[in-house]
PDB file of C-alpha atoms and ligand atoms in Angstrom:
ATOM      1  CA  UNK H  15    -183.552  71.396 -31.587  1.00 93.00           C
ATOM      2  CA  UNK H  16    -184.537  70.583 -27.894  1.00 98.00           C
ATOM      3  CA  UNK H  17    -187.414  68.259 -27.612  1.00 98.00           C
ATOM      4  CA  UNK H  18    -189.854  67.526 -24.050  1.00 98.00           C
ATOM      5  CA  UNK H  19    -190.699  64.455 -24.034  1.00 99.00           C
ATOM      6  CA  UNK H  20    -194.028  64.129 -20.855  1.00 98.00           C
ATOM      7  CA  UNK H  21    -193.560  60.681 -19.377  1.00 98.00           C
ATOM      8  CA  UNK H  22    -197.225  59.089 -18.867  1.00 98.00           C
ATOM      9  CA  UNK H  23    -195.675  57.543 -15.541  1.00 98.00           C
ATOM     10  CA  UNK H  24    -196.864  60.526 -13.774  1.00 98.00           C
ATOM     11  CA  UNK H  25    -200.421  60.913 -15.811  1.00 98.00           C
ATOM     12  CA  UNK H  26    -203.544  59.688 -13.986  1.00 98.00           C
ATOM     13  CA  UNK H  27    -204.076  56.257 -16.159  1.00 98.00           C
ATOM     14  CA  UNK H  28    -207.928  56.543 -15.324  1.00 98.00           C
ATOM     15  CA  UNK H  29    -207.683  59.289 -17.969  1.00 98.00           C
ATOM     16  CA  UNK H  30    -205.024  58.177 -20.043  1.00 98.00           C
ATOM     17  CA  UNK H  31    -206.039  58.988 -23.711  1.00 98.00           C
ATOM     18  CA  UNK H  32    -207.247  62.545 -21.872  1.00 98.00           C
ATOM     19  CA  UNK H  33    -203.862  63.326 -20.606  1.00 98.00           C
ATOM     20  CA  UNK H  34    -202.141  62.395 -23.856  1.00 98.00           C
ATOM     21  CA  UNK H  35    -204.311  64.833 -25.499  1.00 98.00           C
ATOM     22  CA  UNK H  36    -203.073  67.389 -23.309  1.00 98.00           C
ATOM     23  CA  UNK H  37    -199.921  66.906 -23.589  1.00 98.00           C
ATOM     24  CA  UNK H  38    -200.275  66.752 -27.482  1.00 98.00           C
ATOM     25  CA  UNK H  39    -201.843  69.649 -27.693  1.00 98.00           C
ATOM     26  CA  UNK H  40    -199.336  71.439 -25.348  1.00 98.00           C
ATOM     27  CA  UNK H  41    -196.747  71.379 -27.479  1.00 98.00           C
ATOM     28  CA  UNK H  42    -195.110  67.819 -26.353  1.00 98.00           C
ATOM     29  CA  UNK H  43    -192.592  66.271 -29.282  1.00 98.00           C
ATOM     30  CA  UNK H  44    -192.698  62.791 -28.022  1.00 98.00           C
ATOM     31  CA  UNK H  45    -194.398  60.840 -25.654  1.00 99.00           C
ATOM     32  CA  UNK H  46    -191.937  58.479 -23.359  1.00 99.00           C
ATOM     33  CA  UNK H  47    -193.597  55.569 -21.966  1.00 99.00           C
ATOM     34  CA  UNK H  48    -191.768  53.946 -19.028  1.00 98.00           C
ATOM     35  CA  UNK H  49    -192.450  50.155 -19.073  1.00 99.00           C
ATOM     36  CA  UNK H  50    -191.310  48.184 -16.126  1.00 98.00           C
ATOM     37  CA  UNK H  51    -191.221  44.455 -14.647  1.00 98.00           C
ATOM     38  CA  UNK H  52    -190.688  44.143 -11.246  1.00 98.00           C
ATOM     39  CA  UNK H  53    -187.214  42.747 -11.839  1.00 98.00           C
ATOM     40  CA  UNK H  54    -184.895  44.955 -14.222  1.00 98.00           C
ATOM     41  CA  UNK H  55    -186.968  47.605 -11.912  1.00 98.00           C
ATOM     42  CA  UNK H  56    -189.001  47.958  -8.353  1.00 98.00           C
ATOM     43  CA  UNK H  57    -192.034  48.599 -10.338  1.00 98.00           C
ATOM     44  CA  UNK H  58    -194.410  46.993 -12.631  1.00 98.00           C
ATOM     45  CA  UNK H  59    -196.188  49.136 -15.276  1.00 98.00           C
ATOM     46  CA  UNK H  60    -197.840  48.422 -18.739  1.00 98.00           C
ATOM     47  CA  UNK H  61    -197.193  46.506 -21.371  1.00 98.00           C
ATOM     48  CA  UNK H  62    -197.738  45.903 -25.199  1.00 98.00           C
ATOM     49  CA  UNK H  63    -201.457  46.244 -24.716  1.00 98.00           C
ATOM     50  CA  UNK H  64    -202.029  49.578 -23.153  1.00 98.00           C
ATOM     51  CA  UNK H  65    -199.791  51.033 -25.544  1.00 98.00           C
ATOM     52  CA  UNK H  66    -201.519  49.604 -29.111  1.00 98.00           C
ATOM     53  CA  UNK H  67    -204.624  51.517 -27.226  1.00 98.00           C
ATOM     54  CA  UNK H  68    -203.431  54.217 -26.740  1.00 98.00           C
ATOM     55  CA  UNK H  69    -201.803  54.512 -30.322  1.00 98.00           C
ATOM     56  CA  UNK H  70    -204.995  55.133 -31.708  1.00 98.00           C
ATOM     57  CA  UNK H  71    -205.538  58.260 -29.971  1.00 97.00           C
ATOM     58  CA  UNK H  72    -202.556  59.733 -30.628  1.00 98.00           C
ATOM     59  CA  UNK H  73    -200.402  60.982 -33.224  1.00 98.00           C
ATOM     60  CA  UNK H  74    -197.230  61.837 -31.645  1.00 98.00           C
ATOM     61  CA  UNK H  75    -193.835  60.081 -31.374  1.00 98.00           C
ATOM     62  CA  UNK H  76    -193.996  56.758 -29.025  1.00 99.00           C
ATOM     63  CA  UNK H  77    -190.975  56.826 -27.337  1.00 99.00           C
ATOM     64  CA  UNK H  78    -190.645  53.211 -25.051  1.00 99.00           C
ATOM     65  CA  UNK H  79    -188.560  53.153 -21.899  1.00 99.00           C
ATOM     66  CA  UNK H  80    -187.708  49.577 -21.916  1.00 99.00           C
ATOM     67  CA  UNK H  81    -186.784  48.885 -17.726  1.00 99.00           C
ATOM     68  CA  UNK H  82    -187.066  44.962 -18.468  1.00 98.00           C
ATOM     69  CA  UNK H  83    -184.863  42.224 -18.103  1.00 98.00           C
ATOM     70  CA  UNK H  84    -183.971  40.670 -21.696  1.00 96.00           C
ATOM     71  CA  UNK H  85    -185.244  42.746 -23.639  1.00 98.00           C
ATOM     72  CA  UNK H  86    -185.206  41.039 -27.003  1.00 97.00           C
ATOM     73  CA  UNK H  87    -187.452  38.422 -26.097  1.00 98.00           C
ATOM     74  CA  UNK H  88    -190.164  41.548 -26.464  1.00 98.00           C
ATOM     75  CA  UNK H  89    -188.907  44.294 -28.930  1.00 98.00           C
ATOM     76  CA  UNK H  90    -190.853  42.986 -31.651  1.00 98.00           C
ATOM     77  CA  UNK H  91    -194.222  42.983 -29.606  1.00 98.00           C
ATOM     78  CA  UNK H  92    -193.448  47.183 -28.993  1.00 98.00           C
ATOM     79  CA  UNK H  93    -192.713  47.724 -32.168  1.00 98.00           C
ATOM     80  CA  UNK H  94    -195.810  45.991 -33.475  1.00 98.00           C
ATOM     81  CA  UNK H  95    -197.902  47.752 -30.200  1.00 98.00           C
ATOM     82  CA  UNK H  96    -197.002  51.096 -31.928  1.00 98.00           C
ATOM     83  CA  UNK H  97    -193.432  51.979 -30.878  1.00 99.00           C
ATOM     84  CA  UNK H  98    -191.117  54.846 -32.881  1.00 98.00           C
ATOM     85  CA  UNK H  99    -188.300  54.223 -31.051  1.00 98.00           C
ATOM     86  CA  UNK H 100    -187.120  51.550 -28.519  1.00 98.00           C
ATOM     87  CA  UNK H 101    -184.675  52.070 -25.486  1.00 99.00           C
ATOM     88  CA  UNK H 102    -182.837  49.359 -24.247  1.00 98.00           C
ATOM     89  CA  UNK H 103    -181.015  49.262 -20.574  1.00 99.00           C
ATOM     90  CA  UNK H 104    -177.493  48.344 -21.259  1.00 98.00           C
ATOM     91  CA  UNK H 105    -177.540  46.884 -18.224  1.00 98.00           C
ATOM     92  CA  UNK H 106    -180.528  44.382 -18.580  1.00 98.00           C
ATOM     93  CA  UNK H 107    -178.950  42.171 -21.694  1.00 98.00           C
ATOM     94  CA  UNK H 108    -176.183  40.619 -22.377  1.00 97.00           C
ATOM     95  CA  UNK H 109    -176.737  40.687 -26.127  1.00 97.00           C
ATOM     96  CA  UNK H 110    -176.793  44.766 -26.449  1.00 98.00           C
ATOM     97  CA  UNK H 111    -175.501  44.956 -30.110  1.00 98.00           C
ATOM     98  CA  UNK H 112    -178.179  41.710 -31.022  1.00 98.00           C
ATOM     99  CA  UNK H 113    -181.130  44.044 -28.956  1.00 98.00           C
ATOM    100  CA  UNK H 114    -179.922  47.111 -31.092  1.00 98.00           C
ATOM    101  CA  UNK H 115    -179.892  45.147 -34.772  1.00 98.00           C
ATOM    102  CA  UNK H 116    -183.280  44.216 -33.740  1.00 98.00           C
ATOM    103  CA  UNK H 117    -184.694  47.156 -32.889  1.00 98.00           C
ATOM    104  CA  UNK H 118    -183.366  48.988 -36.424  1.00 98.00           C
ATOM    105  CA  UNK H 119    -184.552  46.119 -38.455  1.00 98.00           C
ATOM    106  CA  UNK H 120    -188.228  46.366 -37.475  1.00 98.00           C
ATOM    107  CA  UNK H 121    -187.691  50.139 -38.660  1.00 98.00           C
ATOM    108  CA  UNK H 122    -187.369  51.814 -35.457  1.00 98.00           C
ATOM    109  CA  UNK H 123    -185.519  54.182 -33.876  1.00 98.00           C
ATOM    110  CA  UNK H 124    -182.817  52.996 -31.770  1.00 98.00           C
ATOM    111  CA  UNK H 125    -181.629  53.999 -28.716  1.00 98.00           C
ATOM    112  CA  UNK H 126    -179.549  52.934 -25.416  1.00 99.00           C
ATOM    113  CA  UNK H 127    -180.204  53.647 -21.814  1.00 99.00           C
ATOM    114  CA  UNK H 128    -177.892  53.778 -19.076  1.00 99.00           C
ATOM    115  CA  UNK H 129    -178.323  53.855 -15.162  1.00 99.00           C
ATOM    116  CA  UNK H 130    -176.679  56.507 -13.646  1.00 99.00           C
ATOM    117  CA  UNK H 131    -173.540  54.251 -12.625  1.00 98.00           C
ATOM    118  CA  UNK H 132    -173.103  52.746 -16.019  1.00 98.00           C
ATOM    119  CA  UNK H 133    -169.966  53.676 -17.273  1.00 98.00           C
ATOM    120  CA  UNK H 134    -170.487  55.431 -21.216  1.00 98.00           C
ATOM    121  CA  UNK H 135    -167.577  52.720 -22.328  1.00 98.00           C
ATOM    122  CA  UNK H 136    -170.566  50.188 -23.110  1.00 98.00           C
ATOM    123  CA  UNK H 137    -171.643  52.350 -25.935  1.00 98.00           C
ATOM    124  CA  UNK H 138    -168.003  52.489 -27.424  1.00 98.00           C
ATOM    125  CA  UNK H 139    -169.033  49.687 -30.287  1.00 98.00           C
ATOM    126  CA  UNK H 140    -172.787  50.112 -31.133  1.00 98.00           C
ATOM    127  CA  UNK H 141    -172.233  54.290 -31.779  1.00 98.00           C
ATOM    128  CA  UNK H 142    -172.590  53.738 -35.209  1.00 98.00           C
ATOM    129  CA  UNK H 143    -175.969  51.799 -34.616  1.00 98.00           C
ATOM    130  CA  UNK H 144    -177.921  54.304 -32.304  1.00 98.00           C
ATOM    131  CA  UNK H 145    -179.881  57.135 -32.996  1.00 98.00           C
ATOM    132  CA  UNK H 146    -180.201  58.591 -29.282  1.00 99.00           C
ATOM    133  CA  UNK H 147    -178.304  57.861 -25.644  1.00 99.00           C
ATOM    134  CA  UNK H 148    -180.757  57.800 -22.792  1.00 99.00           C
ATOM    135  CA  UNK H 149    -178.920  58.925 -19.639  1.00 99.00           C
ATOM    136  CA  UNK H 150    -181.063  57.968 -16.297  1.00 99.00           C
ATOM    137  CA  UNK H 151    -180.402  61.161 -13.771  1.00 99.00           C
ATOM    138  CA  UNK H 152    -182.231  59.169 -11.311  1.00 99.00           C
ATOM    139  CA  UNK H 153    -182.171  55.629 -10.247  1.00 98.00           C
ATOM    140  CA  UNK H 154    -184.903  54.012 -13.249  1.00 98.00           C
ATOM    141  CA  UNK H 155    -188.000  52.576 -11.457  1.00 98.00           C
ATOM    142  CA  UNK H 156    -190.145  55.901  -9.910  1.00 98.00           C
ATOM    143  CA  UNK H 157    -191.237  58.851 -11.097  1.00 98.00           C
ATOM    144  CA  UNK H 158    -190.681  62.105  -9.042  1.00 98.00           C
ATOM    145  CA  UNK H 159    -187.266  61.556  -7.846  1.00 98.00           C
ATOM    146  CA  UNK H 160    -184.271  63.591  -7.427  1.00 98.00           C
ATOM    147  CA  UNK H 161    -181.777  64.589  -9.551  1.00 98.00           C
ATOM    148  CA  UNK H 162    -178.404  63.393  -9.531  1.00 99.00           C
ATOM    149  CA  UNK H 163    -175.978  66.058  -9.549  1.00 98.00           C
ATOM    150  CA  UNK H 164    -173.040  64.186 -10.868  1.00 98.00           C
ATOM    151  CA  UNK H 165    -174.991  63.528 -14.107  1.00 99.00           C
ATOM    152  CA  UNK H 166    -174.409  66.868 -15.163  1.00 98.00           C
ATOM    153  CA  UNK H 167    -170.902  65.854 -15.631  1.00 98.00           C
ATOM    154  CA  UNK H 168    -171.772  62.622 -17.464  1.00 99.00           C
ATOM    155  CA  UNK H 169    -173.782  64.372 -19.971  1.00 99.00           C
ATOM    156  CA  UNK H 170    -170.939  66.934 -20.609  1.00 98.00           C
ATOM    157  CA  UNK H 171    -169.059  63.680 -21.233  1.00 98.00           C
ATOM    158  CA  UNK H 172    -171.135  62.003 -23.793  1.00 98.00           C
ATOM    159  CA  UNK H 173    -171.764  65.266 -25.870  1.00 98.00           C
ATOM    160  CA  UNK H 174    -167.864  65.067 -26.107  1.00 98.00           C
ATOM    161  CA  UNK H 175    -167.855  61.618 -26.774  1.00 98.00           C
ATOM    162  CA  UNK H 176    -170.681  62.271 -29.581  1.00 98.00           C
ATOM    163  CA  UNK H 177    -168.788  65.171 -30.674  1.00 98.00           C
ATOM    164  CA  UNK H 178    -165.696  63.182 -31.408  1.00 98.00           C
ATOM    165  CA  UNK H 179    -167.254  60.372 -33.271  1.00 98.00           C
ATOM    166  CA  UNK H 180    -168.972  62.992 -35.392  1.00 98.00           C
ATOM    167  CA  UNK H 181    -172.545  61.877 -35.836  1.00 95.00           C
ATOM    168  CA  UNK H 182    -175.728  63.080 -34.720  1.00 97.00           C
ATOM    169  CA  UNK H 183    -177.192  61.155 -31.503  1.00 98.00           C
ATOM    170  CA  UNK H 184    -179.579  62.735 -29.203  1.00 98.00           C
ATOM    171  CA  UNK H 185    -178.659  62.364 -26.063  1.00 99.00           C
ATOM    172  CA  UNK H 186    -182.500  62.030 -23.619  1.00 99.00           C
ATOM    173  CA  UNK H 187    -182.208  62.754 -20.108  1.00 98.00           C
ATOM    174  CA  UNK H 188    -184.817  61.257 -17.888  1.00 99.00           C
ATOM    175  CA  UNK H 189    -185.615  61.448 -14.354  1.00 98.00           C
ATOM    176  CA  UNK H 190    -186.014  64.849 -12.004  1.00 98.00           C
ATOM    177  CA  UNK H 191    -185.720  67.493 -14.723  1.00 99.00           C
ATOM    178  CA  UNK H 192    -188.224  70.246 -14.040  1.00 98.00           C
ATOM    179  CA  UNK H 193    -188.334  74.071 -14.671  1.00 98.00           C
ATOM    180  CA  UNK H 194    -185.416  74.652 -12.258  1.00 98.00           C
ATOM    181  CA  UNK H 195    -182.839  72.150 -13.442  1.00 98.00           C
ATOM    182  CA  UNK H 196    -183.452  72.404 -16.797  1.00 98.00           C
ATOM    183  CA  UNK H 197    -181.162  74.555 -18.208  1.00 98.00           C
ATOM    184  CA  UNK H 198    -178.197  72.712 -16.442  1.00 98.00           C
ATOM    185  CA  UNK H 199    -178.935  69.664 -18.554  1.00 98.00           C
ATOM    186  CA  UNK H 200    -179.375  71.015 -22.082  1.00 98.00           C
ATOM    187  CA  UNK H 201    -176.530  73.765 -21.166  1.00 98.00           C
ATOM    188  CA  UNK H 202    -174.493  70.689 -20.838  1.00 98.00           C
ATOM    189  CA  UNK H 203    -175.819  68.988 -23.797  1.00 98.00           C
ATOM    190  CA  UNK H 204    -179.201  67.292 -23.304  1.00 99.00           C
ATOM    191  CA  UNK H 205    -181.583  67.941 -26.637  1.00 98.00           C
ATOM    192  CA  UNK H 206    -184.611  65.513 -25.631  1.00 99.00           C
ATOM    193  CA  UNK H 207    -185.754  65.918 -22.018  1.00 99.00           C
ATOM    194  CA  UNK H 208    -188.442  64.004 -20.375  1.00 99.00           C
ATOM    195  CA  UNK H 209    -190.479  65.250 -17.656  1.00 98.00           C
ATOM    196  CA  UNK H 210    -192.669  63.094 -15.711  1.00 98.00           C
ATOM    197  CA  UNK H 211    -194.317  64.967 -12.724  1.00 98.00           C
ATOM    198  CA  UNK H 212    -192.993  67.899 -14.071  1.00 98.00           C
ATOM    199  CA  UNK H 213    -195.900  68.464 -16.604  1.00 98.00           C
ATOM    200  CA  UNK H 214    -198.193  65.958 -14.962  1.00 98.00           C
ATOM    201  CA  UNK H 215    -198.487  67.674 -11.823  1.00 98.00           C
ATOM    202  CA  UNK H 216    -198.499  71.079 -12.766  1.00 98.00           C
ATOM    203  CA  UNK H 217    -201.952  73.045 -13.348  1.00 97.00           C
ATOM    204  CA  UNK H 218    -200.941  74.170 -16.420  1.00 98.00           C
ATOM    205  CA  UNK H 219    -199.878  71.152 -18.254  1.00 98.00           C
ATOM    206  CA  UNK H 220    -199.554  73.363 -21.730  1.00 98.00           C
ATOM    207  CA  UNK H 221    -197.838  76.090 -20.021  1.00 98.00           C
ATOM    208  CA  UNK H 222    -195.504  74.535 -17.754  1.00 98.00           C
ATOM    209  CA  UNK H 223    -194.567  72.367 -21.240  1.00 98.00           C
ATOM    210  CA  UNK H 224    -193.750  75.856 -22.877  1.00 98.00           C
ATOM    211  CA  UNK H 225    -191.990  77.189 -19.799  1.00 98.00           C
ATOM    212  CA  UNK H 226    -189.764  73.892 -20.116  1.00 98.00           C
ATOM    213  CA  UNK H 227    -189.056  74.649 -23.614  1.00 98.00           C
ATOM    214  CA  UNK H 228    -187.825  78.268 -22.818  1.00 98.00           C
ATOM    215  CA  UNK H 229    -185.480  78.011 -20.334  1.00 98.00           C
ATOM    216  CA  UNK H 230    -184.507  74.750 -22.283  1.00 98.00           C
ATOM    217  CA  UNK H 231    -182.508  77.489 -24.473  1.00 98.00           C
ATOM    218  CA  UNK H 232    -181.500  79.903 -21.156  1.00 95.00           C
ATOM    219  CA  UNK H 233    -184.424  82.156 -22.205  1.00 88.00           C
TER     220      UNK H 233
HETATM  221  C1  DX5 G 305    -188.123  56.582 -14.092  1.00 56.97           C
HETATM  222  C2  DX5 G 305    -188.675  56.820 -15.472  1.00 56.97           C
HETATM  223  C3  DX5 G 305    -188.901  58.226 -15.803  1.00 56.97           C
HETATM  224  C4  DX5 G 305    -189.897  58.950 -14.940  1.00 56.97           C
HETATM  225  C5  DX5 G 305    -189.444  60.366 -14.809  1.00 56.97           C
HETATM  226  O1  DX5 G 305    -187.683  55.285 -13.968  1.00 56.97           O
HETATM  227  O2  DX5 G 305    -187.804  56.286 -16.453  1.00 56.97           O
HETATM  228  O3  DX5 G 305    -189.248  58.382 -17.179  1.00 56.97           O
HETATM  229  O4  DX5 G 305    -191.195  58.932 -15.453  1.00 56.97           O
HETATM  230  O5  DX5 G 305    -190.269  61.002 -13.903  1.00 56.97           O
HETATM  231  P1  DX5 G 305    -189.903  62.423 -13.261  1.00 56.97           P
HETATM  232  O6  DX5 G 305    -189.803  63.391 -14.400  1.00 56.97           O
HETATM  233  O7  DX5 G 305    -191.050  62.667 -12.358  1.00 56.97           O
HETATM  234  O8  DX5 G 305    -188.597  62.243 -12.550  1.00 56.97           O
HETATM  235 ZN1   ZN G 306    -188.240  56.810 -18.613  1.00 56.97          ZN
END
């Protein structure tokens, strides 16, 4: 099943619990919420706080973007904020498999991100452990970038490399997927796609979330 996941990153945060709504009741499966520092990332956004608010106005799946440095020093503070499922950069700890053991044992989901340089080797030992691959297919830190072309081939990749181990991971793809791109990604293996300014800058936010599902499946 192919899931759209709206990124908040591109919602106007005067009217947060508003736009979640909207999303909600457009037909969004998760909610991805992109949390950054200022060092992991060029961009500072919100934190444990904002997110146990906005929990209680919403019932759909929190899924949280970790773009910070050392991660496990906060994983627990998500998951008690309201997190279903934590991403963690490959790239920002050291201590990937410790982040990951975490993660499951506060009874999340868990799941590892990677830049769009970061070789898929890095998830050779912790496949077992993961319930979904997030594959940046723009450089993490801003929404409403550009897609990388080459990613296309790195998803194609990891559904191999998913294939082979034979178990079910979702493989995410975040950054610059919109109605025009999106078939590429899921046609090459993508099942959870967030969209950012996709669905948050569109008129239609319902509509534009059931376009997205469509052509998700070439329709
Ligand atoms: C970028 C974030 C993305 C971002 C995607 O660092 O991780 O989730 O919100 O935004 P769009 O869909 O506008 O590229
Ligand atoms: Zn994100």
């Amino acid at each position: 099943m192919i899931k759209i996941a709206p990124s908040i990153l591109a919602a106007d945060f005067a009217h947060l619990a508003e736009q979640i709504k909207q999303v909600e009741e457009g037909g969004a499966d998760l909610l991805h919420i992109d949390v950054m520092d200022g060092h992991f990332v060029p961009n500072i956004t919100i934190g444990p706080p904002v997110i146990e608010w906005i929990r209680r106005y919403s019932d759909l799946e929190f899924d949280v973007h970790l773009m910070i440095d050392n991660p496990e020093k906060y994983i627990e503070s998500f998951v008690n904020a309201g997190a279903d499922s934590i991403s963690v950069h490959a790239e920002a700890t050291v201590h990937l498999h410790r982040c990951i053991q975490m993660i499951k044992k506060l009874g999340v989901k868990a799941c590892v991100a990677l830049n769009p340089s970061t070789p898929l080797d890095v998830l050779d030992y912790v496949m077992d452990d993961i319930e979904m691959v997030l594959l940046m297919t723009v450089n993490p830190g801003f929404g409403g970038q550009t897609y990388i072309p080459a990613m296309t081939r790195k998803i194609e990749s990891l559904k191999k490399k998913i294939d082979d181990f034979g178990k079910q991971i979702d493989i995410q793809i975040d950054g610059g997927i919109g109605l025009d791109n999106i078939y590429e990604v899921t046609k090459a293996g993508a099942n959870v796609i967030v969209a950012g300014s996709a669905v948050y800058r569109s008129d239609d936010i319902a509509g534009t979330i059931q376009a997205l599902k469509s052509l998700a499946y070439g329709e």
